[in-house]
Amino acid sequence: MLPELVGIIAGFVADPVDLFVLLRALPRYWIGPLFEALLELADFVPIAHLWPRLHLPPTATGRISTLLHVAMAQHPCVIVDVDSAALWAAHVTPSTQLSSSIDKSAIDTLPASILRRLVSLDVTLDTTIRLEFLWTCLDSLPPLELLRTDTARIASAGFSFPRGGNVSLATINALDKYLRSQGVRSVHLRGMRSAPETAAILSRAIGAAPILEHLSLYDAPTLVVALATADLTRVRQLTLNDVSWLHVETLWAKLPRLPLLRELDLWIDHGRLNDDEFSRFVAVVRSLHLTRFSLHAKNLLLNYPERDRVLLAAIANHHHLTSLALHFVMLGNDGIALLRQALPSLPRLAQLDLRYNAYDDRCLPQLQAIVARSQWTRIDLADTLSTAAEEALQAAARCLHFDAKCGAGLPH
């Protein structure tokens, strides 16, 4: 395969991960020549210019392994996930900047030697790494002591637990020690179901984390309740996913006292709030100073004609907002008209996501006026419009996308 042809292919592959999607789609006998051509092309155009990150596959034949070893030596950013760790970690050279992503791995089955190798590479190469662990047993005590070092800079740590029971006190204590000892900027907790007293332990640890800026909680009801008394003043990004209003209301009322909070994702399992609850909810929205707001609250506006006006007026108060998502709130045609009226108050808004809502072709003129703004980088709309309406809108905005799964909840 000629280097010129590889260059043409590379021009169509924007995401470095797509390189291996491409390889899997090719006949097996093409893969070796393709890599040889890539290495040949690297004499003229470095691979790092074609793909800024080299994401290593979990398996490779001997020949491809050899070729990738050469590519790794020439590439400034190599990504190794847990499935690839045993295969590649020993071959990463000191000149390579390692970015290791252990994504949803079974930490209790990951060899300690591999984990130590990844951490030692991070120390040697002075880079940051992101770790996501999936516990396969609620009572397993994770080997987090391997990660507690003074020099390793773990930028993001995620911990996921299986549904069906409470996380053990031993695991909570291990997380407590880890979060207090590490300078982790981002923490993601999924399936963190625990008794109130153990949730309080973890809540205090989160509040004591010295440089925590991004906190994501998925299906962690008791922890959400406990965090209402934690010190979250350093948090800039907050995600509360798969929670009920009953669990989140106390913490929600505290959000205006978080001076640095700029990005907020809220996914409540239903949005059927009574009038008093809705008033308290909107009062908090109005008092924040957000650059990104994502709200998933099923039926929040359904059968309440004036709620869309109140909610959109509160959102319009965020003059620095750059990204807005409203999912399942049942925004209708009147709501689209109100949103159009609110847009002059949101001059920096560049991304808009209105999937899973209730508007139809009757609001087409309003939608056309909305998509006509020049500053949009992406707009997502529900698949509730006719084909003719979709085509009319797409003719006016290339950044427009329609979701074909309207009515089905998607994970956040």
Coordinates of C-alpha atoms in Angstrom, one line a residue:
M1 CA 0.0 0.0 0.0
L2 CA 1.5 3.3 -1.0
P3 CA 2.2 6.0 1.6
E4 CA 0.1 8.4 -0.4
L5 CA -2.9 6.2 -0.1
V6 CA -2.3 5.8 3.7
G7 CA -2.2 9.6 3.9
I8 CA -5.6 9.8 2.2
I9 CA -7.1 7.3 4.5
A10 CA -5.6 9.1 7.5
G11 CA -7.3 12.3 6.4
F12 CA -10.7 10.6 6.8
V13 CA -9.9 9.1 10.2
A14 CA -10.4 12.0 12.7
D15 CA -10.4 10.0 16.0
P16 CA -7.2 8.0 16.7
V17 CA -9.3 5.1 18.1
D18 CA -10.9 4.8 14.6
L19 CA -7.5 3.5 13.4
F20 CA -8.3 0.2 14.9
V21 CA -11.9 0.3 13.8
L22 CA -10.4 0.6 10.3
L23 CA -8.0 -2.2 10.9
R24 CA -10.7 -4.6 12.1
A25 CA -12.7 -3.8 9.0
L26 CA -9.8 -4.7 6.6
P27 CA -9.0 -8.2 5.4
R28 CA -6.4 -9.7 7.7
Y29 CA -3.7 -9.8 4.9
W30 CA -4.0 -6.0 4.5
I31 CA -3.2 -5.1 8.2
G32 CA 0.6 -5.8 8.0
P33 CA 1.1 -3.7 4.8
L34 CA -1.0 -0.9 6.2
F35 CA 1.2 -0.6 9.3
E36 CA 4.3 -0.9 7.2
A37 CA 3.0 1.9 5.1
L38 CA 2.2 4.0 8.1
L39 CA 5.7 3.6 9.4
E40 CA 7.1 4.4 6.0
L41 CA 4.8 7.5 5.9
A42 CA 6.2 8.5 9.4
D43 CA 9.5 9.3 7.7
F44 CA 7.7 12.2 6.0
V45 CA 4.8 12.9 8.3
P46 CA 5.1 11.8 12.0
I47 CA 2.3 9.4 13.1
A48 CA 1.6 11.9 15.9
H49 CA 0.4 14.4 13.2
L50 CA -2.0 11.8 11.8
W51 CA -3.3 10.5 15.1
P52 CA -2.4 12.6 18.2
R53 CA -3.0 9.6 20.4
L54 CA -2.0 6.0 19.7
H55 CA -4.6 3.7 21.3
L56 CA -3.1 0.3 21.5
P57 CA -5.4 -2.7 20.8
P58 CA -5.9 -5.5 23.4
T59 CA -4.5 -8.1 21.0
A60 CA -1.9 -8.2 18.3
T61 CA 0.0 -10.8 16.3
G62 CA 3.7 -11.0 16.5
R63 CA 4.3 -9.0 13.4
I64 CA 1.9 -6.3 14.3
S65 CA 3.3 -6.2 17.8
T66 CA 6.8 -5.5 16.4
L67 CA 5.5 -2.8 14.1
L68 CA 3.6 -1.2 17.0
H69 CA 6.7 -1.2 19.2
V70 CA 8.3 0.9 16.6
A71 CA 5.3 3.2 16.4
M72 CA 5.2 3.5 20.2
A73 CA 8.9 4.6 20.3
Q74 CA 8.1 7.4 17.8
H75 CA 4.8 8.5 19.3
P76 CA 4.4 11.1 22.1
C77 CA 1.1 9.9 23.5
V78 CA 0.3 6.2 23.9
I79 CA -3.0 5.0 25.5
V80 CA -3.0 1.6 27.2
D81 CA -6.2 0.3 28.8
V82 CA -6.5 -2.7 31.1
D83 CA -7.0 -5.2 28.4
S84 CA -3.8 -4.1 26.7
A85 CA -1.7 -3.6 29.9
A86 CA -0.2 -7.0 30.0
L87 CA 0.7 -6.9 26.3
W88 CA 2.1 -3.4 26.0
A89 CA 3.2 -1.9 29.4
A90 CA 6.6 -3.5 29.3
H91 CA 7.4 -1.9 25.9
V92 CA 6.5 1.7 26.5
T93 CA 9.8 3.6 26.3
P94 CA 10.9 6.4 28.7
S95 CA 10.5 8.9 25.9
T96 CA 6.8 8.1 25.5
Q97 CA 4.2 10.1 27.3
L98 CA 1.9 7.5 28.7
S99 CA -1.8 8.1 29.1
S100 CA -3.3 4.9 30.6
S101 CA -7.0 4.5 30.8
I102 CA -8.1 1.5 32.9
D103 CA -11.7 1.6 31.9
K104 CA -14.3 -0.4 33.9
S105 CA -11.7 -3.1 34.8
A106 CA -12.1 -5.8 37.3
I107 CA -9.6 -4.4 39.8
D108 CA -9.6 -7.6 41.9
T109 CA -8.4 -9.6 38.9
L110 CA -5.8 -7.1 37.6
P111 CA -2.3 -8.4 38.4
A112 CA -0.6 -6.1 40.9
S113 CA 2.6 -6.1 38.8
I114 CA 0.7 -4.6 35.9
L115 CA -0.8 -1.9 38.1
R116 CA 2.6 -1.1 39.6
R117 CA 4.0 -0.9 36.1
L118 CA 1.4 1.6 35.0
V119 CA 1.9 3.8 38.1
S120 CA 5.7 3.6 37.8
L121 CA 5.5 4.7 34.2
D122 CA 3.4 7.6 35.3
V123 CA 6.0 8.6 37.9
T124 CA 8.8 8.2 35.4
L125 CA 7.2 10.1 32.6
D126 CA 5.6 12.8 34.8
T127 CA 2.1 12.6 33.1
T128 CA -1.4 12.2 34.5
I129 CA -3.5 9.0 34.2
R130 CA -7.2 8.3 34.5
L131 CA -8.2 5.1 36.3
E132 CA -11.7 3.6 36.4
F133 CA -12.2 0.5 38.4
L134 CA -15.2 -1.9 38.4
W135 CA -15.6 -4.0 41.5
T136 CA -16.9 -7.5 40.7
C137 CA -17.6 -8.2 44.4
L138 CA -19.1 -5.7 46.8
D139 CA -17.0 -7.1 49.6
S140 CA -13.6 -7.2 47.9
L141 CA -10.9 -5.0 49.4
P142 CA -9.2 -3.2 46.5
P143 CA -5.4 -2.9 46.4
L144 CA -5.6 0.9 46.4
E145 CA -2.4 1.0 48.4
L146 CA -0.5 0.4 45.2
L147 CA -1.8 3.8 43.9
R148 CA -1.0 5.8 47.0
T149 CA 2.3 7.5 46.1
D150 CA 3.6 11.0 46.6
T151 CA 4.7 11.4 43.0
A152 CA 2.0 9.7 40.8
R153 CA -0.5 12.2 39.6
I154 CA -3.8 10.4 39.0
A155 CA -6.0 13.1 37.5
S156 CA -9.3 11.1 37.5
A157 CA -10.5 8.1 39.4
G158 CA -13.7 6.2 38.8
F159 CA -15.2 3.5 41.0
S160 CA -18.1 1.4 39.8
F161 CA -20.0 -1.3 41.8
P162 CA -22.5 -3.9 40.8
R163 CA -26.2 -3.4 41.6
G164 CA -27.8 -5.6 44.2
G165 CA -26.4 -4.7 47.6
N166 CA -24.5 -2.3 49.8
V167 CA -20.8 -1.6 49.4
S168 CA -18.9 -3.0 52.3
L169 CA -17.4 -0.9 55.1
A170 CA -14.0 -2.2 54.2
T171 CA -14.3 -0.9 50.7
I172 CA -15.6 2.5 52.0
N173 CA -12.6 2.8 54.3
A174 CA -10.2 2.0 51.5
L175 CA -11.8 4.7 49.3
D176 CA -11.7 7.1 52.3
K177 CA -7.9 6.6 52.7
Y178 CA -7.3 6.9 49.0
L179 CA -9.3 10.1 48.4
R180 CA -7.7 11.8 51.4
S181 CA -4.2 10.9 50.4
Q182 CA -4.3 11.5 46.6
G183 CA -4.5 14.8 44.7
V184 CA -7.4 13.5 42.5
R185 CA -9.1 16.3 40.6
S186 CA -12.0 14.1 39.3
V187 CA -13.9 11.4 41.0
H188 CA -16.7 9.2 39.5
L189 CA -18.8 6.9 41.6
R190 CA -21.3 4.5 40.1
G191 CA -23.6 2.1 41.9
M192 CA -22.4 3.4 45.3
R193 CA -25.2 2.1 47.4
S194 CA -24.4 2.0 51.1
A195 CA -25.8 2.5 54.5
P196 CA -26.2 6.1 55.7
E197 CA -23.4 5.8 58.2
T198 CA -20.9 4.5 55.7
A199 CA -22.0 7.1 53.1
A200 CA -21.2 9.7 55.7
I201 CA -17.6 8.4 55.9
L202 CA -17.2 8.7 52.2
S203 CA -18.9 12.1 52.1
R204 CA -16.4 13.5 54.6
A205 CA -13.5 12.0 52.5
I206 CA -14.8 13.7 49.4
G207 CA -15.1 17.0 51.2
A208 CA -11.6 16.6 52.5
A209 CA -10.1 15.8 49.0
P210 CA -7.6 18.7 48.6
I211 CA -8.0 19.5 44.9
L212 CA -11.3 17.8 43.9
E213 CA -12.9 19.8 41.1
H214 CA -15.2 17.3 39.3
L215 CA -17.6 15.0 41.1
S216 CA -19.9 12.5 39.3
L217 CA -22.4 10.3 41.1
Y218 CA -24.4 7.7 39.4
D219 CA -27.0 5.7 41.3
A220 CA -25.6 6.7 44.7
P221 CA -28.7 7.9 46.6
T222 CA -27.4 7.7 50.2
L223 CA -24.2 9.4 49.3
V224 CA -26.1 12.3 47.6
V225 CA -28.0 12.8 50.8
A226 CA -24.8 12.7 52.9
L227 CA -23.0 15.2 50.6
A228 CA -25.5 17.9 51.8
T229 CA -23.2 18.4 54.8
A230 CA -19.8 18.0 53.0
D231 CA -17.5 20.8 52.0
L232 CA -17.9 21.0 48.2
T233 CA -16.7 24.6 47.8
R234 CA -13.9 23.5 45.4
V235 CA -16.2 21.6 43.0
R236 CA -16.4 23.1 39.5
Q237 CA -18.3 20.3 37.8
L238 CA -21.1 18.2 39.4
T239 CA -23.0 15.3 37.9
L240 CA -25.9 13.8 39.8
N241 CA -27.3 10.9 37.7
D242 CA -30.1 8.5 38.4
V243 CA -31.3 10.1 41.6
S244 CA -34.7 10.9 43.0
W245 CA -35.8 14.4 44.0
L246 CA -36.3 13.1 47.5
H247 CA -32.6 12.3 47.7
V248 CA -31.2 15.3 45.9
E249 CA -33.4 18.2 47.3
T250 CA -31.2 19.0 50.3
L251 CA -28.0 19.0 48.3
W252 CA -29.7 20.9 45.5
A253 CA -30.6 23.7 47.9
K254 CA -26.9 24.0 48.9
L255 CA -25.6 24.5 45.3
P256 CA -25.8 28.3 45.3
R257 CA -23.2 28.3 48.0
L258 CA -20.7 26.6 45.8
P259 CA -18.8 29.6 44.4
L260 CA -16.8 27.7 41.7
L261 CA -19.6 25.5 40.3
R262 CA -19.8 26.1 36.5
E263 CA -20.9 22.8 35.0
L264 CA -24.0 20.9 36.2
D265 CA -25.6 17.7 35.0
L266 CA -28.8 16.6 36.8
W267 CA -30.7 13.4 35.9
I268 CA -33.6 12.8 38.2
D269 CA -35.6 9.6 37.7
H270 CA -38.8 11.6 37.3
G271 CA -39.7 15.3 37.1
R272 CA -43.2 15.3 38.5
L273 CA -42.5 18.0 41.1
N274 CA -45.4 19.7 42.8
D275 CA -45.6 23.5 42.7
D276 CA -43.5 24.1 45.8
E277 CA -40.8 21.7 44.7
F278 CA -40.7 23.2 41.3
S279 CA -40.4 26.7 42.7
R280 CA -37.4 25.6 44.9
F281 CA -35.9 23.8 42.0
V282 CA -36.1 26.8 39.6
A283 CA -34.9 29.2 42.4
V284 CA -31.6 27.3 42.5
V285 CA -31.2 27.2 38.7
R286 CA -31.7 31.0 38.6
S287 CA -29.1 31.7 41.3
L288 CA -26.3 29.6 39.8
H289 CA -23.6 30.9 37.3
L290 CA -23.2 28.1 34.9
T291 CA -21.3 27.6 31.6
R292 CA -22.8 24.2 31.0
F293 CA -26.2 22.9 32.1
S294 CA -27.7 19.5 31.3
L295 CA -31.1 18.6 32.7
H296 CA -32.9 15.2 32.4
A297 CA -36.2 15.4 34.3
K298 CA -39.0 13.3 32.8
N299 CA -42.3 15.1 32.4
L300 CA -41.1 18.2 34.3
L301 CA -43.2 20.5 32.1
L302 CA -45.9 18.1 31.1
N303 CA -49.4 19.5 31.9
Y304 CA -48.0 22.7 33.5
P305 CA -48.4 25.4 30.8
E306 CA -46.4 28.1 32.6
R307 CA -43.5 26.0 33.8
D308 CA -41.6 26.3 30.5
R309 CA -41.7 30.1 30.8
V310 CA -40.4 30.0 34.4
L311 CA -37.7 27.5 33.7
L312 CA -36.4 29.2 30.5
A313 CA -36.4 32.5 32.2
A314 CA -34.2 31.1 34.9
I315 CA -31.8 29.5 32.4
A316 CA -31.7 32.8 30.5
N317 CA -30.0 34.3 33.6
H318 CA -26.9 32.3 32.8
H319 CA -25.3 34.8 30.4
H320 CA -22.0 32.8 30.1
L321 CA -23.8 29.5 29.2
T322 CA -22.1 27.7 26.3
S323 CA -23.9 24.4 26.4
L324 CA -27.5 23.5 27.3
A325 CA -29.3 20.2 27.2
L326 CA -33.0 19.6 28.2
H327 CA -34.0 16.0 28.0
F328 CA -37.4 14.5 28.6
V329 CA -38.8 17.7 30.2
M330 CA -41.5 17.6 27.5
L331 CA -40.7 20.9 26.0
G332 CA -43.5 21.7 23.5
N333 CA -44.1 24.1 20.7
D334 CA -44.7 27.0 23.1
G335 CA -41.5 26.2 24.9
I336 CA -39.5 26.3 21.6
A337 CA -41.0 29.8 21.0
L338 CA -40.0 30.9 24.5
L339 CA -36.5 29.5 24.0
R340 CA -36.1 31.5 20.8
Q341 CA -37.0 34.6 22.8
A342 CA -34.5 33.7 25.5
L343 CA -31.5 33.3 23.1
P344 CA -30.5 36.9 23.0
S345 CA -29.7 36.6 26.7
L346 CA -27.4 33.7 26.0
P347 CA -24.9 35.1 23.5
R348 CA -22.3 32.4 24.2
L349 CA -24.5 29.4 23.8
A350 CA -22.9 27.2 21.1
Q351 CA -24.3 23.7 21.9
L352 CA -28.0 22.9 22.3
D353 CA -29.5 19.5 22.9
L354 CA -33.3 19.2 22.9
R355 CA -33.8 15.5 22.3
Y356 CA -36.6 13.5 23.8
N357 CA -39.2 16.3 23.9
A358 CA -42.7 17.0 22.6
Y359 CA -42.5 19.7 19.9
D360 CA -43.6 19.0 16.3
D361 CA -43.8 20.6 12.8
R362 CA -46.0 23.5 14.1
C363 CA -42.9 25.1 15.6
L364 CA -40.8 24.9 12.4
P365 CA -40.6 28.7 12.0
Q366 CA -39.3 29.0 15.5
L367 CA -36.8 26.2 15.1
Q368 CA -35.6 27.8 11.8
A369 CA -35.0 31.0 13.6
I370 CA -33.1 29.2 16.3
V371 CA -30.8 27.2 14.0
A372 CA -30.1 30.3 11.9
R373 CA -27.7 31.7 14.6
S374 CA -24.1 31.6 13.4
Q375 CA -22.4 30.6 16.6
W376 CA -23.8 27.1 16.8
T377 CA -21.3 24.2 16.8
R378 CA -23.8 21.5 17.5
I379 CA -27.6 21.2 17.8
D380 CA -29.5 18.0 18.6
L381 CA -33.2 17.8 18.1
A382 CA -35.8 15.1 18.8
D383 CA -37.0 12.9 16.0
T384 CA -40.5 14.2 16.3
L385 CA -40.5 16.3 13.1
S386 CA -41.5 15.2 9.6
T387 CA -38.9 14.4 7.0
A388 CA -39.7 17.7 5.2
A389 CA -39.2 19.7 8.4
E390 CA -35.9 18.0 9.1
E391 CA -34.7 18.6 5.6
A392 CA -35.7 22.3 5.8
L393 CA -33.8 22.7 9.1
Q394 CA -30.7 20.8 7.9
A395 CA -30.5 23.0 4.9
A396 CA -30.0 25.9 7.3
A397 CA -27.6 24.4 9.7
R398 CA -24.9 21.8 9.0
C399 CA -24.3 21.2 12.8
L400 CA -27.8 19.8 13.2
H401 CA -28.5 16.2 14.3
F402 CA -31.7 14.3 14.8
D403 CA -32.0 11.5 17.3
A404 CA -33.7 8.3 16.1
K405 CA -34.3 6.9 19.5
C406 CA -36.8 9.5 20.8
G407 CA -38.8 8.1 23.6
A408 CA -36.1 5.7 24.8
G409 CA -33.9 6.7 27.8
L410 CA -30.2 6.6 27.1
P411 CA -27.5 6.4 29.7
H412 CA -26.0 9.8 30.6

